[in-house]
Coordinates of C-alpha atoms and ligand atoms in Angstrom, one line a residue:
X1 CA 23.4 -7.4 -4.6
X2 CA 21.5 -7.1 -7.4
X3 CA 17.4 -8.3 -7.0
X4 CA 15.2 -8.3 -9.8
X5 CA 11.6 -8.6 -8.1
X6 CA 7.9 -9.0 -9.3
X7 CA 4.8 -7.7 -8.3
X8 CA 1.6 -9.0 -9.6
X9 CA -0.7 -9.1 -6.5
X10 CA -3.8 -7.2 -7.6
X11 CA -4.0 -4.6 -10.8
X12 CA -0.4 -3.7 -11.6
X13 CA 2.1 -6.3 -13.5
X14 CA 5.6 -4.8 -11.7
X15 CA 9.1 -5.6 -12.6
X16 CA 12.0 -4.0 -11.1
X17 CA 16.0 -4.4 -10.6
X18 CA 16.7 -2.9 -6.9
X19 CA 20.8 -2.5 -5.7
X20 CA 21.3 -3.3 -2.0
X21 CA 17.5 -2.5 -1.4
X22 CA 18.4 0.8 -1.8
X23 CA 18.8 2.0 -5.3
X24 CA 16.7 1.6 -8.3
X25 CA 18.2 0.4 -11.5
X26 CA 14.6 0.1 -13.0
X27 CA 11.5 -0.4 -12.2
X28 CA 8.1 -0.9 -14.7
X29 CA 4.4 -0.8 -13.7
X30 CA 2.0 -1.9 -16.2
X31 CA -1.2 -0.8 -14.8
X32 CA -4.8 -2.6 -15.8
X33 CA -6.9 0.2 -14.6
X34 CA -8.0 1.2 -18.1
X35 CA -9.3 -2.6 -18.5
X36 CA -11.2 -2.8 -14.8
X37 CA -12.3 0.8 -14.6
X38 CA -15.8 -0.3 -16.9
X39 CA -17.0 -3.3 -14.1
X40 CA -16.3 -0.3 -11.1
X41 CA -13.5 -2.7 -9.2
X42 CA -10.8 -5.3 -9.9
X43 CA -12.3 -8.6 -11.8
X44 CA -10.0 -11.0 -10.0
X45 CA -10.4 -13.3 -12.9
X46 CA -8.9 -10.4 -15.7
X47 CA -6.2 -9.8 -13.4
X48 CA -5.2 -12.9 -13.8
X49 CA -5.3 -13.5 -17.3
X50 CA -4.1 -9.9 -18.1
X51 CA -0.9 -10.9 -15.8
X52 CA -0.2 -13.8 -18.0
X53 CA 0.0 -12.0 -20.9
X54 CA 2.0 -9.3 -19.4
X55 CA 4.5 -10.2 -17.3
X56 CA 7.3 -11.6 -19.6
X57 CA 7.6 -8.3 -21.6
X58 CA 7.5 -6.8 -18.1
X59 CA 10.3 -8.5 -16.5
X60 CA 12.4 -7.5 -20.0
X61 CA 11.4 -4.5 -19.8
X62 CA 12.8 -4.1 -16.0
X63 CA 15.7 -5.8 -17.0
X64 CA 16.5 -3.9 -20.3
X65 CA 16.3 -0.5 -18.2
X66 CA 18.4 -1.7 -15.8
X67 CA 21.3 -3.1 -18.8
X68 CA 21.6 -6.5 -17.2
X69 CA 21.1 -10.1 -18.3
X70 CA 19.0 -12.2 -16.1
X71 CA 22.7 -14.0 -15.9
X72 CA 23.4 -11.1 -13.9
X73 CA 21.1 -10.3 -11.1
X74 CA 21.8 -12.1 -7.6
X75 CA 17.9 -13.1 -6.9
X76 CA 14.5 -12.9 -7.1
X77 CA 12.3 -11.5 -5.5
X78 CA 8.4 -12.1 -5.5
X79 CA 5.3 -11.0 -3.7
X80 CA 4.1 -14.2 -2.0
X81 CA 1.4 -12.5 0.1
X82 CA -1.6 -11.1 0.5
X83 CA -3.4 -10.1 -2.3
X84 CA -5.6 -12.0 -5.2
X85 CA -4.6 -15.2 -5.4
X86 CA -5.1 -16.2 -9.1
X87 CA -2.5 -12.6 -9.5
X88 CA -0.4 -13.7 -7.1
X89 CA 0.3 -17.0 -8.4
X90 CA 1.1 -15.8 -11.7
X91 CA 4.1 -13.7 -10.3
X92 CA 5.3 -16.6 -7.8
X93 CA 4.9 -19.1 -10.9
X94 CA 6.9 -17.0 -13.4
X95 CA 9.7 -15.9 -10.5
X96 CA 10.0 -19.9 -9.1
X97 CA 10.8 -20.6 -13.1
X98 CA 13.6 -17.6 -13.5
X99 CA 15.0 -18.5 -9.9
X100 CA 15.1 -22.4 -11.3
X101 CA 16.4 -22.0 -14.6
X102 CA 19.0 -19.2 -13.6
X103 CA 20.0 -21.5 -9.9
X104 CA 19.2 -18.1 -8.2
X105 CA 17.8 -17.9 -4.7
X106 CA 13.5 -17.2 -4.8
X107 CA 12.8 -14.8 -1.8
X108 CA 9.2 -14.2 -1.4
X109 CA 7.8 -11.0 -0.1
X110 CA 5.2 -9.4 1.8
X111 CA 3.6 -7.5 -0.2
X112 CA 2.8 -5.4 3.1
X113 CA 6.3 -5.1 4.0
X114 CA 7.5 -4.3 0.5
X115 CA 4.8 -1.1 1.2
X116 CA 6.8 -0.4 4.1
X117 CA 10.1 -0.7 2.2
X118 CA 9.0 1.8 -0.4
X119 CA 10.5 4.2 2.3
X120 CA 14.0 2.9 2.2
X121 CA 14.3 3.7 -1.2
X122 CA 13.0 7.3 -1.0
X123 CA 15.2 7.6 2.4
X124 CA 18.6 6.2 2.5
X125 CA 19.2 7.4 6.2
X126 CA 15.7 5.1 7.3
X127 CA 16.5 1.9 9.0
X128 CA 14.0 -0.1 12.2
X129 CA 12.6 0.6 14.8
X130 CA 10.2 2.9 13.1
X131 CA 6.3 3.1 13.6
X132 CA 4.5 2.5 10.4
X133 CA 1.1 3.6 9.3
X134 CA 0.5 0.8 6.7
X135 CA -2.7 2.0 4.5
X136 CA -3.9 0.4 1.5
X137 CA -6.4 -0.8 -0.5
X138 CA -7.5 -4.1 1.4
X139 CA -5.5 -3.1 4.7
X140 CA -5.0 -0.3 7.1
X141 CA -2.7 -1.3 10.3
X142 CA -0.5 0.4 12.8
X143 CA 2.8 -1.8 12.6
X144 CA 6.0 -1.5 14.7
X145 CA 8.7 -2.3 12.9
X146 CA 11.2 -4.1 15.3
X147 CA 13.7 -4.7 12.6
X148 CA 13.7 -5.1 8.9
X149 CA 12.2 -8.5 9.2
X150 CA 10.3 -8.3 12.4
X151 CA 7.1 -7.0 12.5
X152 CA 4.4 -6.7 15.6
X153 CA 1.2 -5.0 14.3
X154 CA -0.5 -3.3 17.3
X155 CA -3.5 -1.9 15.7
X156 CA -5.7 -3.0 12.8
X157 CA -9.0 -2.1 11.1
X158 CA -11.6 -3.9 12.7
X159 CA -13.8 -3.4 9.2
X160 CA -13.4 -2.0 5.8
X161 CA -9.6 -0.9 4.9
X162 CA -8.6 2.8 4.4
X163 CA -8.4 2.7 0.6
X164 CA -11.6 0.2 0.3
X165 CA -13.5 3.1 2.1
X166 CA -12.0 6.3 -0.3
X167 CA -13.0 3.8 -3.4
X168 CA -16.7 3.1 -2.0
X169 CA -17.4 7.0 -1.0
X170 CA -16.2 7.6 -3.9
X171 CA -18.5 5.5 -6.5
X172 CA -21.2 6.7 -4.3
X173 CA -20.5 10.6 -5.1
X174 CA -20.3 9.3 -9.0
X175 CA -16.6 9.1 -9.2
X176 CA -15.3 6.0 -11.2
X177 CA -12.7 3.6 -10.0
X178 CA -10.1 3.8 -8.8
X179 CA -11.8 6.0 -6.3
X180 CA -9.3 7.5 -4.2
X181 CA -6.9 9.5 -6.8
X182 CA -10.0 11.4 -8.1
X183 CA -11.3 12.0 -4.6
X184 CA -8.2 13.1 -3.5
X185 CA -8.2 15.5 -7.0
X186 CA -11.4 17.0 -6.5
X187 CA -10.9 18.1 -3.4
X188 CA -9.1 20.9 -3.4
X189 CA -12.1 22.7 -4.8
X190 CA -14.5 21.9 -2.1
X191 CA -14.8 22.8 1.9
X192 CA -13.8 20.2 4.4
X193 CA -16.6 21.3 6.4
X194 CA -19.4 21.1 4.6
X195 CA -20.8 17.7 5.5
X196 CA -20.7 16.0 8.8
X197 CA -18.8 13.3 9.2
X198 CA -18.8 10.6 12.2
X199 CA -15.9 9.7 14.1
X200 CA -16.0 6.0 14.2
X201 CA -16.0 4.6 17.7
X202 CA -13.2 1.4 18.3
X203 CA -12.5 -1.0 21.7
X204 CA -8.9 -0.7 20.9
X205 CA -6.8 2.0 21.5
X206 CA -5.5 1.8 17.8
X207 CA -7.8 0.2 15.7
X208 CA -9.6 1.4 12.8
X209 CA -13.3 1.5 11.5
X210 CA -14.3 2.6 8.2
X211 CA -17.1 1.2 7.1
X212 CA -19.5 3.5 9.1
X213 CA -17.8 6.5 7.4
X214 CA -18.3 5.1 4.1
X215 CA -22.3 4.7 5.1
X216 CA -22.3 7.8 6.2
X217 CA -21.4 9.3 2.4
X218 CA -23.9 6.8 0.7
X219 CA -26.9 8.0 2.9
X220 CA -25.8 11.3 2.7
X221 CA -26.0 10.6 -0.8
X222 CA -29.4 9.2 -0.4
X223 CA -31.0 11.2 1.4
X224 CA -30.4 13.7 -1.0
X225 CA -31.5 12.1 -4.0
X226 CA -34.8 11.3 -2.1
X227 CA -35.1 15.3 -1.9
X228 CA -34.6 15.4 -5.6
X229 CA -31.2 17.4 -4.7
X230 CA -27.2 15.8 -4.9
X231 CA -24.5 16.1 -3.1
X232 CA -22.1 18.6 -4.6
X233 CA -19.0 16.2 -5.1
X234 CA -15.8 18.7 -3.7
X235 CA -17.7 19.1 -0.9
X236 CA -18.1 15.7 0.1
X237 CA -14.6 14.9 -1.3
X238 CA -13.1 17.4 1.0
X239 CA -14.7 16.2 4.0
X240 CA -14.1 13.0 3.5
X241 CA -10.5 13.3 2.6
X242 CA -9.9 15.4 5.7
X243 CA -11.9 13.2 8.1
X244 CA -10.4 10.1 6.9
X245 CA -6.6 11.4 7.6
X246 CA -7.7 12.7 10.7
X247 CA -8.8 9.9 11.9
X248 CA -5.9 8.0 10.6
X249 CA -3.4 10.6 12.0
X250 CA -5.3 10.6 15.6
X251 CA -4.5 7.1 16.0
X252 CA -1.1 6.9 14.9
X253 CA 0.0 9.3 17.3
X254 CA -1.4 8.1 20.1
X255 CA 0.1 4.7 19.2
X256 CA 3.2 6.9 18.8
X257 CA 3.0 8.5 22.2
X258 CA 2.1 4.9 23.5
X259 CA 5.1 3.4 22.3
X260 CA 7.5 6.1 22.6
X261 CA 8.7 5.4 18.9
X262 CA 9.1 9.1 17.3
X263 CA 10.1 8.2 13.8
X264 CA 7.0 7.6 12.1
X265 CA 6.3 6.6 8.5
X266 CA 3.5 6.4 6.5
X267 CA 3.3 3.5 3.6
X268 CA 0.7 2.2 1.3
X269 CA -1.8 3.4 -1.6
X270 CA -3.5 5.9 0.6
X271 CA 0.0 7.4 1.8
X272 CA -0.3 9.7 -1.4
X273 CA -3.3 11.0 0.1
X274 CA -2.7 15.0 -0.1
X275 CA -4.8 15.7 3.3
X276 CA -3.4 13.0 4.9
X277 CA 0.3 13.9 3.9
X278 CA 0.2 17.2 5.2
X279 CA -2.2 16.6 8.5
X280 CA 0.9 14.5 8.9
X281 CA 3.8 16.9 8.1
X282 CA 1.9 19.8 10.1
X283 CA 2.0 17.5 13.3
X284 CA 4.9 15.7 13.1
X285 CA 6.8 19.6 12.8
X286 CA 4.1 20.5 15.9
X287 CA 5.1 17.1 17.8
X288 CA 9.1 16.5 16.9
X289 CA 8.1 13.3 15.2
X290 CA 10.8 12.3 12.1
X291 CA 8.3 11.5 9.5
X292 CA 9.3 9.2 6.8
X293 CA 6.7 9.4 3.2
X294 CA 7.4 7.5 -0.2
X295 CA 7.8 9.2 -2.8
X296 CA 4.2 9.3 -5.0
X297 CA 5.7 6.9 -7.7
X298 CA 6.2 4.7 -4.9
X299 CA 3.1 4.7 -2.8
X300 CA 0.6 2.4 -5.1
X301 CA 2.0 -0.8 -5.8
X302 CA 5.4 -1.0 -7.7
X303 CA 8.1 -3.9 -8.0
X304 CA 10.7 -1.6 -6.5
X305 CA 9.6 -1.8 -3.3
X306 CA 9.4 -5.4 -3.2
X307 CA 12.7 -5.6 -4.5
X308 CA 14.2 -3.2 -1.6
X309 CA 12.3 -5.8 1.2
X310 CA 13.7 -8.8 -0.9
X311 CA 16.9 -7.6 -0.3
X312 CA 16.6 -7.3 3.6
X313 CA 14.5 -10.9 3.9
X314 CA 17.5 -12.3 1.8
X315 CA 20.0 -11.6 4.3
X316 CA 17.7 -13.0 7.1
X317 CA 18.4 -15.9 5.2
X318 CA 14.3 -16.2 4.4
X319 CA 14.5 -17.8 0.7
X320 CA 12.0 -20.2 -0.7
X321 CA 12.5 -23.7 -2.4
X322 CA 10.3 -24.9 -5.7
X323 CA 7.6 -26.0 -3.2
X324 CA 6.8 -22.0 -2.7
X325 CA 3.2 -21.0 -2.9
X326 CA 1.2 -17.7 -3.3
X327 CA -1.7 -17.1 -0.3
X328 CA -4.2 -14.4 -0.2
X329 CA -3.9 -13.6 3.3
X330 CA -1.1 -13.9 5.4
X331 CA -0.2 -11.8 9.0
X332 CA 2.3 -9.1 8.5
X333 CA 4.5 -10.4 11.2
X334 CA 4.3 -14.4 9.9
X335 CA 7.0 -16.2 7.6
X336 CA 6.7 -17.7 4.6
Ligands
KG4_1 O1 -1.4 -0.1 -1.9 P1 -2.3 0.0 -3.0 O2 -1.8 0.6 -4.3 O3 -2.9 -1.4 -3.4 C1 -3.2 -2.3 -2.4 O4 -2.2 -3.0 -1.9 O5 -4.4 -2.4 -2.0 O6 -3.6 0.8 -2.5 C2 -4.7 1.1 -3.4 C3 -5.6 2.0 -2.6 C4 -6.9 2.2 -3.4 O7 -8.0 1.9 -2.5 C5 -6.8 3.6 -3.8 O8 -8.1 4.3 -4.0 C6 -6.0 4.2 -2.7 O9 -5.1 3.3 -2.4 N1 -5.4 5.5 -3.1 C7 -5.7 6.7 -2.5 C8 -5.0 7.7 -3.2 N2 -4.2 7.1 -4.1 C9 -4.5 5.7 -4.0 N3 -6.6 7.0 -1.6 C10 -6.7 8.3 -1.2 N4 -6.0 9.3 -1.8 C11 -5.1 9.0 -2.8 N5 -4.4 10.0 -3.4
ZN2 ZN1 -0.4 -2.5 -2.3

C-alpha cells in the first residue's frame, strides 16, 4: 500500500510517498526556518500563510520523486494533531481535497505517533510493545506503546517541553533559533561541568520538569552580566546538553525497569541530541536494553514518518470522512 502523507503542523511543509509504512519512495521537507529565525520563534501566523503557498509544489514534488500519479497512491495521510492550528489546517484542508477528488481514504495522524513511527522506517525488525521516549519541541512524554495504535502515556512533563527548554537556554546564551541544533553544535567545545545545573524535583515517578533548568541558564546568564562578565557559551552548552539527557535518560529507565519493557526507543526533535544519543547507547549496552533511534533525517518533523503511522492507523480501520478537522492539542492515546 502505497500512502502519500502531509505534514504541515508547525515550521516544515512535508510531503512524502511511504510503501507499507516501511519504505520511503520520497519524502520532501521544505523548511521555513530561514523566514522565522529574524522574530526568535515560530510566527504562527507566517506558518500559515507560508504553508499555503508551499504545499502544492510540495506534494508534486513528493510525488514526482516517488514516479507515481496521485491516480496511483492508495491514501492519504495527514497530521490532524497537535501542533499550530492555522498549519495544521492547511495540511488537513489540502489532504481532505486530494482524498475527495481522487475517492481515496483520508487517515489522519498523530503527529506524536508519526514521531514514534520515524523508527519503523529506520528499523524494519521494530514492531510494539516498545517504550518510547517521545521528545520534541512542545512535548516530552514517556509512552508505552501497546500496539501500533494503542498508546498509554505513563509520564509527562509537568512544565516546559524538552526542546522548548534547549530553544529558551539557548536564546539566553545568544544563540538564534532554532536553539537546540546550535546548542547541540557548540558543545563539543566546552566542559559539561563547568556550570551547575539543578536536577528538577517531580511527584511522579516519570515526569518531567524543565522550566527550572531553563531559569537556571538565564540567571546564570544574569548574574553574570550584572558582574560585567558572560557566560562562555560551550561551556554552558555542554552542561546543559548533558544535564538535560541525563535527566531524560534517568527517567526513562526507571520507567523501563518499572514496566519491565526492555526495548526502548527514543523519538522526536531532541532525539538527534548528540549527548542524549550516546548517554543512551552507553546504557542501553551497560543495561541490555534494545535501543531503537531515527535516523537524523528523520528526527525533526518529516512527512515520512507520518506516512509510516498512516499506514498502521489505516489498517485499524481509523480513516476520516469530509467532516475531519485539525486540533491543536489532542492526547497521544485518543482517536480522531
Ligand atoms: O519534533 P520537532 O522537530 O518539532 C516538534 O514537533 O516540536 O522538535 C523540535 C525541537 C526544537 O525545540 C529543537 O530545538 C529540538 O527539537 N532539537 C534539538 C536538536 N535538534 C532539534 N534539541 C537538542 N539537540 C538537537 N540536536
Ligand atoms: Zn514534531
Amino acid at each position: 500500500m502505497k500512502i502519500l502523507s502531509i505534514e504541515s503542523s508547525c515550521d516544515e511543509t512535508a510531503a512524502a510517498v511511504v510503501e507499507n509504512g516501511r519504505i520511503v519512495l520520497s519524502s520532501v521537507v521544505d523548511s521555513q526556518v530561514e523566514e522565522h529565525k529574524k522574530f526568535g520563534g515560530v510566527v504562527p501566523e507566517i506558518a500559515s500563510r507560508r504553508h499555503v503557498e508551499n504545499i502544492v509544489a510540495v506534494v508534486r514534488q513528493a510525488l514526482a520523486d516517488a514516479a507515481l500519479d496521485l491516480e496511483q497512491v492508495d491514501g492519504i495521510a495527514v497530521t490532524a494533531a497537535p501542533g499550530l492550528i492555522g498549519a495544521v489546517l492547511v495540511g488537513v484542508n489540502f489532504a481532505k481535497g486530494l482524498a475527495f477528488a481522487q475517492g481515496k481514504p483520508l487517515i489522519p495522524v498523530h503527529h506524536l505517533r508519526g514521531h514514534v513511527a520515524a523508527n519503523y522506517i529506520t528499523h524494519p525488525d521494530l514492531a510494539p510493545p516498545f517504550l518510547c521516549l517521545v521528545v520534541s519541541g512542545g512535548h516530552s512524554h514517556i509512552a508505552l506503546v501497546r500496539d501500533y495504535t494503542h498508546f498509554e502515556v505513563i509520564g509527562r512533563t509537568r512544565d516546559d517541553a524538552a526542546g522548548e527548554a534547549f530553544d529558551k537556554a539557548a536564546r539566553s546564551i545568544g544563540l538564534g533559533y532554532p536553539g537546540g541544533v546550535a546548542m547541540d553544535k557548540i558543545s563539543h567545545q566546552g566542559n559539561p561541568h563547568a556550570y551547575p545545573l539543578p536536577t528538577p524535583h517531580t511527584e511522579g515517578p516519570f515526569d518531567y520538569s524543565f522550566s527550572g533548568l531553563k531559569t537556571a541558564v538565564i540567571n546564570l546568564s544574569h548574574n553574570a552580566a550584572q558582574k560585567g562578565q558572560a557566560l562562555v557559551p560551550e561551556d554552558m552548552a555542554a552542561s546543559f546538553c548533558n544535564q538535560v539527557a541525563q535527566i531524560l535518560w534517568q527517567k526513562f529507565e526507571t520507567a523501563a525497569d518499572y514496566t519491565g519493557q526492555t526495548r526502548l526507543a527514543i523519538a522526536g526533535g531532541v532525539s538527534a541530541n548528540s549527548w542524549l544519543r550516546s548517554l543512551a547507547l552507553e546504557q542501553s549496552k551497560k543495561r541490555g536494553f534494545q535501543l531503537y533511534l531515527p535516523e537524523l533525517s528523520l528526527c525533526g518533523d518529516n512527512a515520512a514518518m507520518i506516512g509510516a503511522q498512516g499506514y498502521y492507523e489505516f489498517l485499524a480501520g481509523h480513516t476520516a470522512g469530509m467532516s475531519l478537522n485539525g486540533r491543536p492539542y489532542m492526547e497521544l492515546g485518543d482517536a480522531f
